[in-house]
Each structure stands twice: as structure tokens, then as C-alpha cells.
mmCIF file of C-alpha atoms in Angstrom:
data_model
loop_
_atom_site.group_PDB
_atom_site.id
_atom_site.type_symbol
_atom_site.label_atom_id
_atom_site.label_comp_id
_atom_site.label_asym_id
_atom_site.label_seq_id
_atom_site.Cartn_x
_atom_site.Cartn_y
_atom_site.Cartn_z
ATOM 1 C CA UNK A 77 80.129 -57.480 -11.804
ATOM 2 C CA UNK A 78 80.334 -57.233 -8.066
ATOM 3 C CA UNK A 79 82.104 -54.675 -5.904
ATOM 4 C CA UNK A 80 84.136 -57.162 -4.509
ATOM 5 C CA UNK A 81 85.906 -58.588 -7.776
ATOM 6 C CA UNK A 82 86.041 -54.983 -9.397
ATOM 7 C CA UNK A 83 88.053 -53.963 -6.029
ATOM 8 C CA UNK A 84 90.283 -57.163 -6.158
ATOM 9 C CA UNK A 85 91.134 -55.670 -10.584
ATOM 10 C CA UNK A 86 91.764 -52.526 -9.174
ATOM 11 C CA UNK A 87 94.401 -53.388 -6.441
ATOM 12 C CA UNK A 88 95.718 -56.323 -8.855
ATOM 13 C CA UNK A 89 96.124 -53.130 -11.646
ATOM 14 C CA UNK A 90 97.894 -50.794 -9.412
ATOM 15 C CA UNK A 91 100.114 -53.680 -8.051
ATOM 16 C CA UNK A 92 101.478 -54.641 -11.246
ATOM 17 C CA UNK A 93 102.046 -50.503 -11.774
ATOM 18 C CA UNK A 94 103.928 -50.635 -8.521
ATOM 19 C CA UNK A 95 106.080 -52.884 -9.483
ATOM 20 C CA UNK A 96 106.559 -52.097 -13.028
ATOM 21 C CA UNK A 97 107.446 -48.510 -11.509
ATOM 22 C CA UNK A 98 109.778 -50.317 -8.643
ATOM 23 C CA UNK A 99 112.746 -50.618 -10.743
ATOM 24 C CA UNK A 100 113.041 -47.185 -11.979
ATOM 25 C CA UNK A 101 112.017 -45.462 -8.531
ATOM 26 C CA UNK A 102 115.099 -47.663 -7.278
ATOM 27 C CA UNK A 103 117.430 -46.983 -10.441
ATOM 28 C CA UNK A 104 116.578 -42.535 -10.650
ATOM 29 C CA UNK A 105 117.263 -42.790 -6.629
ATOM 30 C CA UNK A 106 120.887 -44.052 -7.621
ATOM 31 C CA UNK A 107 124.106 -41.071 -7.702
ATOM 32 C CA UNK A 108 125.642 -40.106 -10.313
ATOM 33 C CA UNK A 109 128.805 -38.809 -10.650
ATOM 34 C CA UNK A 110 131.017 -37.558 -13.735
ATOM 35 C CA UNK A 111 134.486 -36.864 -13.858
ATOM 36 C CA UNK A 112 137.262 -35.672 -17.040
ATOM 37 C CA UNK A 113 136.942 -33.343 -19.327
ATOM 38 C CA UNK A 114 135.058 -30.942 -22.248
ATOM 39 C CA UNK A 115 133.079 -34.262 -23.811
ATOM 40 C CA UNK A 116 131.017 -34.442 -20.099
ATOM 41 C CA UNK A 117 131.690 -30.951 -18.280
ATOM 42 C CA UNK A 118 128.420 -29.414 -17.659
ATOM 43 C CA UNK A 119 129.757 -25.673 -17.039
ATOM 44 C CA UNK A 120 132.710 -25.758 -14.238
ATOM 45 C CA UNK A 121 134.976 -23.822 -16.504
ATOM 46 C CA UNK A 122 132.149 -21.353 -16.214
ATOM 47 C CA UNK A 123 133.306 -20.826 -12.633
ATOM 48 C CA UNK A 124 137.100 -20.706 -13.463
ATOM 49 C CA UNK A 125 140.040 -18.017 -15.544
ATOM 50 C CA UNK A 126 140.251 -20.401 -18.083
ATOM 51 C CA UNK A 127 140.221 -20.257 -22.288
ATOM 52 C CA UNK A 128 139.036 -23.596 -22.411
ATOM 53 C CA UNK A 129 134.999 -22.915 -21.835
ATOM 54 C CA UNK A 130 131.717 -22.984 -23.865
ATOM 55 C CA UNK A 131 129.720 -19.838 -22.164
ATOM 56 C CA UNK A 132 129.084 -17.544 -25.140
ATOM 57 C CA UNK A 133 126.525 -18.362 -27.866
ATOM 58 C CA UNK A 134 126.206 -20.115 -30.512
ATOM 59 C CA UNK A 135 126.660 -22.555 -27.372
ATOM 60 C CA UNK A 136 123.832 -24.024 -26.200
ATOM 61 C CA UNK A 137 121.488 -22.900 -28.928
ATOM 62 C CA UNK A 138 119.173 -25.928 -28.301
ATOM 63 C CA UNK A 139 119.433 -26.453 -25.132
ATOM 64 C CA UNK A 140 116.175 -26.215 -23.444
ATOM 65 C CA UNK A 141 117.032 -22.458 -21.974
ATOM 66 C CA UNK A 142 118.575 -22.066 -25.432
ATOM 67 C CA UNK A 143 121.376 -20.584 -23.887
ATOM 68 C CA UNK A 144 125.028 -21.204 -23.362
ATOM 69 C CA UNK A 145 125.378 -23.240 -20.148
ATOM 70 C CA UNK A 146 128.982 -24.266 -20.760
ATOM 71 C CA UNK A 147 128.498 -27.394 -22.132
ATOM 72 C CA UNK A 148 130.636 -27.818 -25.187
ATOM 73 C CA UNK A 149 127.804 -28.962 -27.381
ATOM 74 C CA UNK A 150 124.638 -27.413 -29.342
ATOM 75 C CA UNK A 151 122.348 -28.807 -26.999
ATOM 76 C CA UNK A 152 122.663 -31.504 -23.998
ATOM 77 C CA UNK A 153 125.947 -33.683 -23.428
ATOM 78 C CA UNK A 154 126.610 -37.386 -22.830
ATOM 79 C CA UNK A 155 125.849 -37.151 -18.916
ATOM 80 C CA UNK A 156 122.692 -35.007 -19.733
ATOM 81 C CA UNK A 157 121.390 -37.348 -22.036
ATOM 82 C CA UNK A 158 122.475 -40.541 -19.942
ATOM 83 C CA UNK A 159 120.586 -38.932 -16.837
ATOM 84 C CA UNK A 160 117.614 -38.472 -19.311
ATOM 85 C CA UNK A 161 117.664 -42.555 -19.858
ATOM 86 C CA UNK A 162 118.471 -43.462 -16.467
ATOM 87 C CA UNK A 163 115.147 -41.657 -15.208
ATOM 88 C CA UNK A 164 117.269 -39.169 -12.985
ATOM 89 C CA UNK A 165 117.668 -34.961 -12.820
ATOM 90 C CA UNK A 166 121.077 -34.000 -14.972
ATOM 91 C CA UNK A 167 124.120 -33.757 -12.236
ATOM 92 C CA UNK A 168 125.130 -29.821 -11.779
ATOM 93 C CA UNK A 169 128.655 -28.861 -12.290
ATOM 94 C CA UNK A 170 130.502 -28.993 -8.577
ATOM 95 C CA UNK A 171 131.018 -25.147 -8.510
ATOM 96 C CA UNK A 172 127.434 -24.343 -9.106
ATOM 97 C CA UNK A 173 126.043 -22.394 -6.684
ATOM 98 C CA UNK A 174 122.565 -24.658 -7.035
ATOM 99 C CA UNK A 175 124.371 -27.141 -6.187
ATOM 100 C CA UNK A 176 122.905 -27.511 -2.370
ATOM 101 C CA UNK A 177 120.410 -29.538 -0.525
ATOM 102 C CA UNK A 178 118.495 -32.570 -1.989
ATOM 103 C CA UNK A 179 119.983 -31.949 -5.290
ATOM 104 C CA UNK A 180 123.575 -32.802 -3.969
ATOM 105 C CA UNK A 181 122.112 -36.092 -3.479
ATOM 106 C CA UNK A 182 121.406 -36.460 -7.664
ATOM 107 C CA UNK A 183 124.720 -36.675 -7.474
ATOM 108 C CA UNK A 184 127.249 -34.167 -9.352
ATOM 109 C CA UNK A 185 129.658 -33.132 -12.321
ATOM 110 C CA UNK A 186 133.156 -32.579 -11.565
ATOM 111 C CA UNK A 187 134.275 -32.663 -15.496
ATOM 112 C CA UNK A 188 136.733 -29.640 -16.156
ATOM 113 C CA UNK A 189 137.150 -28.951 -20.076
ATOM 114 C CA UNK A 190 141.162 -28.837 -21.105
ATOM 115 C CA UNK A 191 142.129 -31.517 -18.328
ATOM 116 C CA UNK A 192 144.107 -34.927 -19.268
ATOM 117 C CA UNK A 193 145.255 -38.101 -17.166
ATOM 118 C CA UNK A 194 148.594 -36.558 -17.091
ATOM 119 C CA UNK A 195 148.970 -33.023 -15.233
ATOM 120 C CA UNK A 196 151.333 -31.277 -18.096
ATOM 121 C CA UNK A 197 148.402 -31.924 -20.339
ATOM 122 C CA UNK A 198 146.182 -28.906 -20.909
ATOM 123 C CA UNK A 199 148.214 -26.065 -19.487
ATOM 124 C CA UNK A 200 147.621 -23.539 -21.984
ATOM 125 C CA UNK A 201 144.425 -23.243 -20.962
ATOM 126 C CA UNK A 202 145.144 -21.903 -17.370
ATOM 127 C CA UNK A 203 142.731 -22.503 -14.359
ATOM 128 C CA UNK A 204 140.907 -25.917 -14.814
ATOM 129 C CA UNK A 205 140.267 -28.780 -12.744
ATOM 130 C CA UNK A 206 142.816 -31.370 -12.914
ATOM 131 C CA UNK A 207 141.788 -34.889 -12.331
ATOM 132 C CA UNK A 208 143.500 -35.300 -8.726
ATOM 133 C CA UNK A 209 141.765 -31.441 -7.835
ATOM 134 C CA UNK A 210 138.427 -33.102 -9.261
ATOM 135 C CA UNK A 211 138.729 -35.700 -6.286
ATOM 136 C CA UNK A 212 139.391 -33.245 -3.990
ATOM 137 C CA UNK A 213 136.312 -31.998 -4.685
ATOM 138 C CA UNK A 214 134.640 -35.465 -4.483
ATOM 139 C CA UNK A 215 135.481 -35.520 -0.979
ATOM 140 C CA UNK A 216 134.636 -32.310 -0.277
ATOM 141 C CA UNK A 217 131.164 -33.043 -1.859
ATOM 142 C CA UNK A 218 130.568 -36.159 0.709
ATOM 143 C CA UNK A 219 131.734 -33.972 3.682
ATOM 144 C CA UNK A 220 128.621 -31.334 2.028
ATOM 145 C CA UNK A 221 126.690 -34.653 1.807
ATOM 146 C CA UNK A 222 127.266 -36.088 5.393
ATOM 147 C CA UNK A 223 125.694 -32.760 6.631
ATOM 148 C CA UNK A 224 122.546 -33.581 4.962
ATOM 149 C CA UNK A 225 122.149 -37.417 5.484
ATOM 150 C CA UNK A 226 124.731 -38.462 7.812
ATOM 151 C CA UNK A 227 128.443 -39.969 7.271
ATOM 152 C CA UNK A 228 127.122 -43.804 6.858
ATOM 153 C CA UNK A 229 124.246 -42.893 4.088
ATOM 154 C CA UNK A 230 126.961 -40.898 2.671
ATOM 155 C CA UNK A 231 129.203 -43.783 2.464
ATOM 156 C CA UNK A 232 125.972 -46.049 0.884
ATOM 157 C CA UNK A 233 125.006 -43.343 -1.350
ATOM 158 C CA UNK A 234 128.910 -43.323 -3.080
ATOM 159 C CA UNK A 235 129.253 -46.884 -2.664
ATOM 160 C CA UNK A 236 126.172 -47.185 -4.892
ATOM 161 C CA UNK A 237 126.684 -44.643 -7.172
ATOM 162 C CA UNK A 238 127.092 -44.695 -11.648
ATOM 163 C CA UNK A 239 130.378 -42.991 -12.385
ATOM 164 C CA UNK A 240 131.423 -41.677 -15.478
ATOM 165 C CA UNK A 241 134.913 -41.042 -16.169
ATOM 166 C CA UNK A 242 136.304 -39.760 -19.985
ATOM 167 C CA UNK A 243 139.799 -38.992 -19.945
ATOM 168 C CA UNK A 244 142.517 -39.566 -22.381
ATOM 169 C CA UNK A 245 141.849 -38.079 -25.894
ATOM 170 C CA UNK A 246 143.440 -34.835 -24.678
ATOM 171 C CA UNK A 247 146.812 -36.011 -23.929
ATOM 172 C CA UNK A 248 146.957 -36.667 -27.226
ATOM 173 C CA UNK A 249 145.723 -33.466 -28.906
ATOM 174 C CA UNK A 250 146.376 -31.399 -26.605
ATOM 175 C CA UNK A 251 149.665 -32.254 -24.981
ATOM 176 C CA UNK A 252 151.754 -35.547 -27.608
ATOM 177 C CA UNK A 253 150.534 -33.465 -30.724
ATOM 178 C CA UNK A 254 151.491 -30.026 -30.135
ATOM 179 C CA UNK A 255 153.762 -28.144 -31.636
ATOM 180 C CA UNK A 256 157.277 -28.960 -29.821
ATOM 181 C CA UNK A 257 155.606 -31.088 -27.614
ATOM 182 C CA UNK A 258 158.246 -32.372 -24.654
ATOM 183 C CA UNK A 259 156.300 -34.976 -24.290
ATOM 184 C CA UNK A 260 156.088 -35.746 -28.238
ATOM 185 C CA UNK A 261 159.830 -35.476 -28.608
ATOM 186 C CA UNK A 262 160.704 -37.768 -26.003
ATOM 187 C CA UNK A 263 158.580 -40.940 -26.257
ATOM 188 C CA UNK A 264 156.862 -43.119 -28.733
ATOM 189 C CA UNK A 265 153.443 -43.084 -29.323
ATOM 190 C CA UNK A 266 153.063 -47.008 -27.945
ATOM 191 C CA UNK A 267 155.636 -45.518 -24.659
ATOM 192 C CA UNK A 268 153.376 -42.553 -24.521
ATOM 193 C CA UNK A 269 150.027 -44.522 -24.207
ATOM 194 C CA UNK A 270 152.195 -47.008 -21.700
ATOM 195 C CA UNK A 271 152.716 -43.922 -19.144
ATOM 196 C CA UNK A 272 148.754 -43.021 -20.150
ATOM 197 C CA UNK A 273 147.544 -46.072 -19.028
ATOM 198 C CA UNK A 274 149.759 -46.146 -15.607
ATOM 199 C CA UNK A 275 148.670 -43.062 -14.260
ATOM 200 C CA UNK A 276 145.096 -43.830 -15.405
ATOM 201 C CA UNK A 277 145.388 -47.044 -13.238
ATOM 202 C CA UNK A 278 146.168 -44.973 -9.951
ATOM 203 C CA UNK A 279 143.009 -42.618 -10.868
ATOM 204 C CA UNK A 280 140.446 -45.604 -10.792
ATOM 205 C CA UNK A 281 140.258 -45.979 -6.988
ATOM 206 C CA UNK A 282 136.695 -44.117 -6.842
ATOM 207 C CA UNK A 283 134.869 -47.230 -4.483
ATOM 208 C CA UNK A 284 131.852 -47.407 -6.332
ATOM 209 C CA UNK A 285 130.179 -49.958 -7.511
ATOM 210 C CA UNK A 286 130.257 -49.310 -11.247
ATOM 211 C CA UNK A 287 132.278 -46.996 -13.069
ATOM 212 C CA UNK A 288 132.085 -46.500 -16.912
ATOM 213 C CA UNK A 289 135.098 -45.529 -18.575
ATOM 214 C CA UNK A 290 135.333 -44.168 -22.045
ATOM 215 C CA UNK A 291 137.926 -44.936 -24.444
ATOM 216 C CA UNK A 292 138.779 -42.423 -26.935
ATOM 217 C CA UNK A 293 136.928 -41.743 -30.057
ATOM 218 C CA UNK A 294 138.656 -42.066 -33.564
ATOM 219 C CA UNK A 295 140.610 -38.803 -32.678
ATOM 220 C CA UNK A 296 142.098 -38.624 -36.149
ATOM 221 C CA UNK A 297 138.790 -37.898 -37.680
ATOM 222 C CA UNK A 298 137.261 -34.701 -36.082
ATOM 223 C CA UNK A 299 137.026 -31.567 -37.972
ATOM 224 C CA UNK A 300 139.895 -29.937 -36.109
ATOM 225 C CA UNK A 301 142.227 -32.786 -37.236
ATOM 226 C CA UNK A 302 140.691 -32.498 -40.812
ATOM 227 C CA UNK A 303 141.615 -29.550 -41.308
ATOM 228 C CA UNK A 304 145.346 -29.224 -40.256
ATOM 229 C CA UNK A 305 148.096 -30.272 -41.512
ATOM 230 C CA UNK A 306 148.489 -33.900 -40.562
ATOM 231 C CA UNK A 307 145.853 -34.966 -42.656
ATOM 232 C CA UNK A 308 145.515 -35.012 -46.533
ATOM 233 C CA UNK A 309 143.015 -34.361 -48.501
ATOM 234 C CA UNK A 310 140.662 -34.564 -45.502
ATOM 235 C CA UNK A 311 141.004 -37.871 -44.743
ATOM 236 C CA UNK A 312 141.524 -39.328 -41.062
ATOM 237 C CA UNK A 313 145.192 -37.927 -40.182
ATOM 238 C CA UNK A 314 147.014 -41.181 -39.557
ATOM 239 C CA UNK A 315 148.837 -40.407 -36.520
ATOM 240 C CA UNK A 316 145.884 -39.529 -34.066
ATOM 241 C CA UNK A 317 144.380 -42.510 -35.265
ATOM 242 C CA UNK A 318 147.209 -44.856 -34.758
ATOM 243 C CA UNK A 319 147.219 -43.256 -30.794
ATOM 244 C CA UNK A 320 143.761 -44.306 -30.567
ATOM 245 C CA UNK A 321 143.970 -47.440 -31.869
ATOM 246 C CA UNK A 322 147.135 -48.276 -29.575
ATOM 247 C CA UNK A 323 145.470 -46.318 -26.291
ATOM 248 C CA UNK A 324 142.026 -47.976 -26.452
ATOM 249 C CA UNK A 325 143.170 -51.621 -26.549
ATOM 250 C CA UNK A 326 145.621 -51.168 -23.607
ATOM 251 C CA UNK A 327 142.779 -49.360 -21.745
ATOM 252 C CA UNK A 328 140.234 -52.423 -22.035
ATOM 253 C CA UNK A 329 143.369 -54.408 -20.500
ATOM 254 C CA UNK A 330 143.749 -52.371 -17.979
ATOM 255 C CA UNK A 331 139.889 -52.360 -17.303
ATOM 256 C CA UNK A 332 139.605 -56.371 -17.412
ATOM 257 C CA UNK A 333 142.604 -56.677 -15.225
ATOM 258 C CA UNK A 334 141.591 -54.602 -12.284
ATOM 259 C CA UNK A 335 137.998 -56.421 -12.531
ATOM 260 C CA UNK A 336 139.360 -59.531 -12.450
ATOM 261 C CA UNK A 337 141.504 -58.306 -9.208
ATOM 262 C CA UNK A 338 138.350 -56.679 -7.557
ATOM 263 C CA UNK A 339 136.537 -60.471 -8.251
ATOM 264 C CA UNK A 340 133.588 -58.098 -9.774
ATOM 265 C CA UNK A 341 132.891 -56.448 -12.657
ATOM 266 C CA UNK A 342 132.898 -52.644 -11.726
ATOM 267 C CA UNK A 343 134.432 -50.976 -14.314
ATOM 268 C CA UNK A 344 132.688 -51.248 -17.454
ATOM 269 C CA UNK A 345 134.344 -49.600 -20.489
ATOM 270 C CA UNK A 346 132.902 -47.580 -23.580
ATOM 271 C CA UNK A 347 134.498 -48.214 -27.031
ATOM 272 C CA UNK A 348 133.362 -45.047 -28.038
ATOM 273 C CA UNK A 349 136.241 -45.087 -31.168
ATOM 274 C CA UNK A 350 133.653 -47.680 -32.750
ATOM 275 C CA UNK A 351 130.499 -45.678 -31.150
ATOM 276 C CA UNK A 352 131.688 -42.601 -32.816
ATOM 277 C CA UNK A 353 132.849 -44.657 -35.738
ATOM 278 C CA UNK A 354 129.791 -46.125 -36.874
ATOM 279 C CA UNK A 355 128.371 -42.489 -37.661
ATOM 280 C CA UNK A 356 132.133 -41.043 -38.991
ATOM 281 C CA UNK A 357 132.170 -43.548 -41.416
ATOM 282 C CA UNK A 358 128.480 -43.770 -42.703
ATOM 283 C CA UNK A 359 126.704 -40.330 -42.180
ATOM 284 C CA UNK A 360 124.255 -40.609 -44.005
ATOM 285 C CA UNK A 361 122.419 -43.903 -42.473
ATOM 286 C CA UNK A 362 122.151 -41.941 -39.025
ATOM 287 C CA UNK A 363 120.691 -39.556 -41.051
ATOM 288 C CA UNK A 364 123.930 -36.658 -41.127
ATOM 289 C CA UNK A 365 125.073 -34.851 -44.194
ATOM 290 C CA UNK A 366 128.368 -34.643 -43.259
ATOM 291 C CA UNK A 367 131.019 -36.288 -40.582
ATOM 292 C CA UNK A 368 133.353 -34.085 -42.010
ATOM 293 C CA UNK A 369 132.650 -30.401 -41.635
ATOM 294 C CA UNK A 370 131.464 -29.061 -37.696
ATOM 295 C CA UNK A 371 128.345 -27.249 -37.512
ATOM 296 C CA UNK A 372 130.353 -24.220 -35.895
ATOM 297 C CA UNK A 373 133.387 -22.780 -36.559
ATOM 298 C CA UNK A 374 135.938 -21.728 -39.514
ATOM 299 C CA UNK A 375 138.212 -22.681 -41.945
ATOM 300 C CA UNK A 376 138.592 -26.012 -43.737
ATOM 301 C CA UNK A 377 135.815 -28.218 -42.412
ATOM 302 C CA UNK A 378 134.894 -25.386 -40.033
ATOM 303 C CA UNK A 379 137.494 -27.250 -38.082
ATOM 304 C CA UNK A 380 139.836 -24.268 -37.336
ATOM 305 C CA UNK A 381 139.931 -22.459 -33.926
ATOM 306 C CA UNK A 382 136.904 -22.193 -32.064
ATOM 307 C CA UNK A 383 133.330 -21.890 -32.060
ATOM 308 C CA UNK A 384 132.447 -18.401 -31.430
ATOM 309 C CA UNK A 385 129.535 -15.855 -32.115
ATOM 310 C CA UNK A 386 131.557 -15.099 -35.102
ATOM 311 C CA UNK A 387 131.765 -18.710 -36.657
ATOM 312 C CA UNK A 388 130.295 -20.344 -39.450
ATOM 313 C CA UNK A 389 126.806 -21.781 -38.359
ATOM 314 C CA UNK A 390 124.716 -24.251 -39.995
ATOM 315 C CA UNK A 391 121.325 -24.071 -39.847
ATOM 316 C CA UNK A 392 120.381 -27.226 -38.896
ATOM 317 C CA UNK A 393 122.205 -28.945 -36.421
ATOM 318 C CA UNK A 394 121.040 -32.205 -36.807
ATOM 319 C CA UNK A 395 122.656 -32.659 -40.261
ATOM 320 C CA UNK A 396 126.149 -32.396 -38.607
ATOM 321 C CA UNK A 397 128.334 -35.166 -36.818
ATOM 322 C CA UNK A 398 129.958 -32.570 -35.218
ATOM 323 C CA UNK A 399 129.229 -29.565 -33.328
ATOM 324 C CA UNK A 400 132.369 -27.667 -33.478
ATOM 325 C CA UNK A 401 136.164 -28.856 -34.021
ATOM 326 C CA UNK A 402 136.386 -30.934 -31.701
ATOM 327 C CA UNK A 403 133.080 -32.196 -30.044
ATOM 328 C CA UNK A 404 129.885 -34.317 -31.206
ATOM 329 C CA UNK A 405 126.141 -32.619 -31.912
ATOM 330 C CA UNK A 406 123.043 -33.716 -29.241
ATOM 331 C CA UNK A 407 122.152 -35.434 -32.041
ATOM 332 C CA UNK A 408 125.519 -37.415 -32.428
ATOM 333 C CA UNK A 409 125.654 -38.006 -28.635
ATOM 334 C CA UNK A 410 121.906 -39.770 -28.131
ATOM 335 C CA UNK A 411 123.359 -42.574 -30.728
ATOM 336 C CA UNK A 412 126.422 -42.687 -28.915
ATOM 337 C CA UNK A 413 124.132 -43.297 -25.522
ATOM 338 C CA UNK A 414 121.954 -45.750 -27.356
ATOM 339 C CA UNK A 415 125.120 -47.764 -27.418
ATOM 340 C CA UNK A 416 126.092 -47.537 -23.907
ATOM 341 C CA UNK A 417 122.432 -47.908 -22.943
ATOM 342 C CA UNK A 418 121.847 -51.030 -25.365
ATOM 343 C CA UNK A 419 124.732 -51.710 -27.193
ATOM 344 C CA UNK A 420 126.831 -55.318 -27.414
ATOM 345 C CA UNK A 421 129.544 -56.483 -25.710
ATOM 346 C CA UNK A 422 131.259 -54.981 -28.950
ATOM 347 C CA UNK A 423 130.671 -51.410 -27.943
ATOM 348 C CA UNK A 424 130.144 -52.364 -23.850
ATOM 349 C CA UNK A 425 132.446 -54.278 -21.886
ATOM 350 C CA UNK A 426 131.159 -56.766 -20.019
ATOM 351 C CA UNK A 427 127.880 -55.231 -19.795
ATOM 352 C CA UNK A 428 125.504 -52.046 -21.161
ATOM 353 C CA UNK A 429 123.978 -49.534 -18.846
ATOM 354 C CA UNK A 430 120.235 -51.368 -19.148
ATOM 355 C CA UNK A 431 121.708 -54.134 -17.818
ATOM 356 C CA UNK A 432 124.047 -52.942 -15.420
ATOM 357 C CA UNK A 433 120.770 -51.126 -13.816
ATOM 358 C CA UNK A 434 118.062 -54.097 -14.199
ATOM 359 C CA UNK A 435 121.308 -56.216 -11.846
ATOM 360 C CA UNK A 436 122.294 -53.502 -9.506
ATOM 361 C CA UNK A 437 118.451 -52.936 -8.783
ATOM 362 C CA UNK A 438 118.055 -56.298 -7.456
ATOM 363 C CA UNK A 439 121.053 -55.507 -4.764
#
């Protein structure tokens, strides 16, 4: 075989690498930005006086450090694990001092454990990052940004960027739900989840070009619920249910409406009640022992109080639904993200993440 034609294989081979390679160079170059609360916070309640944090073992036992890194999970968390599929660095909490230079252009976590869509919601737990302080801090991160790049590749970078924004489940646990609750005595569940989804309109005015928004998961069915007194015989407790299932519907409204006001489809939103349903309701096929009891903590269903170096631990984390009383196992959370990566319109509406990447690469 000549020189020539083995020369013309070679540059034909690494062209079609090049451009196999194209898309993802383009897609891990792409921001990322999270906002809400202890499902995606990476470890900013690590920086404030707050009760609401996950910086003590048995916290992080499999994370890669296998240390606590205030992540309220055994391992990595949904943004982790969505960085990990979108070919891009994790995003580092806003108030981490590493947090500087070329990594600020990753993009970054503003997620505060505790906080709601409503202000009143969460304030037993002190100092944490309420949603309008987390876009304070957005702004203050593109001023930090401009420094580096300029004001106008600033402005391309955020107008470009993936955001992820979780709110809601808390202003239900931990605000309509609590004991003598003002805001349980004076409004219905369906008026409650009205107000929820007003305020949460007035939030999503980030400018990006897509912004997943999660729903809430079946909120009735977590350990913590299990185990109190609104549920029998641990089965889902009714009530928390019923707010999901009147919350999550209203919330893909809401979504559809201001798309169809944009004239684009930029917000894209998660049914995680069914992506966390799936698992809840069949543990056993995604290969759990139990939906029921959390990995770490006390109590019924090791769904009482927190998860502390004093808690019940299972050995093996990957048999568990749940990590502690409240939140999902790594395990638990890569199905969820197979969903958003992958899933139907069923689970992602209008569009999953793969394809929301393969057309905003083409931009």
C-alpha cells in the first residue's frame, strides 16, 4: 500500500475522531449552574451557622475522598452525577474558596440545604441561602466572571448556560406540615400550592437558554414520612402525597405557559414524583432491598431525626432507596439521571438532556 493512500486513512481516521469528539468538546465547554436546596447543594451550608448541613460522617462515605463534603447523600448528588454525563468538572458550591479562576467558568452551585420558594419556609434552620440571596450571588459570580473574560463573554457564557433549579418539596415538609404551621392553618393544600406556584413564576427569570426544573418527588413516601405519624402502617402518608400530586401538575402548567410566552422551549421540567416512583414502588427490579427503610439514621424506617455518626448504618449502600430520611442513595440518583438524560416525554418535558445538548450544540 502506498504512502500516499495510508496518509489519506490516517487524516480520514482522525477526521471522523474530530468530529465524533466535536460535540462533546462543545457540550463540557457549556456552564452550569444549580440553584434550591439539600437534593443539589454541593456543601454551601458548609460555609454557613446553619443545622441544616451534611459535614460530619457517615456523609460522604463513598464519595471519591470518602469524606463528608456536605452533600446530603452517601456519595455524589444529582448535579455531580449530571456533570459526570454531560462530560464537564462537578460545579463547586459558590462559597468555596476554590471557587476562582478557570473553574468559575465550569460554572457553579448556589443550592443552600433548608431553603423553599417561599422565604418563611426553612427558618428553623437559621443561616441558609434563600432563593432571592442565591441570585444575588449569581450576579455577584458574573461580576467575578467579567474580570476573567470580559462583560460580553460573560453575558454569552450565562446566556448559554444548563440550569438546574429544585425547589418546592420543602414548603411542604418543612414549612405546610409542621407542627402549628401558620401557613398550614390558614390555606388549603390546592391554595397553598396556588401561592407556590406564583412566587415560583417570579423566580424563573434566570436568561438562559435552558433551565431544568424539578418537580417534587412522591414526598409522602420517604423514610422520614414513614415513620411519623401521618402515615399508617408504613404506607405513603396520604397528605404529602396529595401536595405532590396537586403541586407537580400546576408546575408543568406553569412551565408550558411561560415557554409558550418565550416562543421557545427553555424550561424543561423533571417529573421526578414518577422518576423517584418507579424505584419506590418496585425496589427490587432496580436492584434495592428496600424503598422503605434509609440507609442512615434511627427509629422506624431509620426515618427519624438525622443521619449522624451515631445512626443506624447499613452496610451496603446500594441496597437502599434512600440514604437518610429524607434524601436518595448515589445509587438512587444515577437512575433518576438516566431519566433526565434519556428518559420520555413522560418523565421530560418537552425534551431530555441528550437531546437538549445534541440541539443546543448545533447553535
Amino acid at each position: 500500500m502506498s504512502t500516499l493512500i495510508l496518509t489519506s486513512i490516517f487524516l480520514s481516521a482522525v477526521l471522523c475522531v474530530t468530529l465524533l469528539l466535536m460535540p462533546q468538546q462543545i457540550n463540557a465547554a457549556r456552564a452550569f449552574y444549580v440553584f434550591g436546596d439539600s437534593l443539589v447543594d454541593s456543601g454551601n451550608n458548609n460555609y454557613l451557622v446553619t443545622t441544616a448541613r451534611a459535614d460530619s460522617p457517615p456523609y460522604g462515605i463513598d464519595y471519591p475522598t470518602g469524606r463528608a463534603t456536605g452533600r446530603f447523600s452517601n456519595g455524589l448528588n444529582l448535579p455531580d452525577v449530571i456533570s459526570e454525563q454531560i462530560g464537564s468538572e462537578p460545579t463547586l458550591p459558590i462559597l468555596s474558596p476554590e471557587l476562582t479562576g478557570e473553574k468559575l467558568l465550569i460554572g457553579a452551585n448556589f443550592a443552600s440545604a433548608g431553603i423553599g420558594i417561599l422565604n418563611d419556609t426553612g427558618i428553623q434552620f437559621l443561616n441558609i441561602l434563600r432563593i432571592d440571596r442565591q441570585f444575588e450571588l449569581f450576579q455577584e459570580y458574573q461580576e467575578r466572571v467579567s474580570e476573567i473574560i470580559g462583560s460580553d463573554k460573560t453575558q454569552q457564557l450565562v446566556n448559554g448556560a444548563l440550569v438546574l433549579m429544585t425547589l418546592g418539596g420543602n414548603d411542604f415538609v418543612n414549612n405546610y406540615f409542621i407542627p402549628f404551621s401558620a401557613r398550614g392553618r390558614q390555606s388549603s393544600l390546592g391554595e397553598f400550592s396556588q401561592l407556590l406556584i406564583s412566587e415560583y413564576k417570579k423566580i424563573l427569570k434566570l436568561g438562559a437558554r435552558r433551565v431544568m426544573v424539578t418537580g417534587t418527588g412522591p414526598l409522602g413516601c420517604v423514610p422520614a414520612e414513614l415513620a411519623s405519624s401521618r402515615s399508617a402502617n408504613g404506607e405513603c402518608a396520604p397528605e404529602a402525597q396529595q401536595a405532590a400530586a396537586i403541586f407537580n401538575p400546576l408546575l408543568n402548567q406553569m412551565l408550558e405557559g411561560l415557554n409558550r410566552e418565550i416562543g421557545s422551549d427553555v424550561f424543561v421540567g423533571a417529573n421526578a414524583f414518577d422518576m423517584n416512583a418507579d424505584f419506590i414502588n418496585n425496589p427490587q427490579q432496580f436492584g434495592f432491598v428496600t424503598s422503605k427503610v434509609a440507609c442512615c439514621g434511627q427509629g422506624a424506617y431509620n426515618g427519624q431525626g438525622v443521619c449522624t455518626p451515631l445512626s443506624s448504618l447499613c452496610p451496603d449502600r446500594n441496597a437502599y432507596a434512600f440514604w437518610d430520611p429524607f434524601h436518595p442513595t448515589e445509587k438512587a440518583i444515577r437512575l433518576i439521571v438516566q431519566q433526565i438524560m434519556t428518559g420520555s416525554v413522560k418523565y421530560m418535558n418537552p425534551m431530555n438532556l441528550s437531546t437538549i445538548m445534541a440541539l443546543d450544540s448545533r447553535i
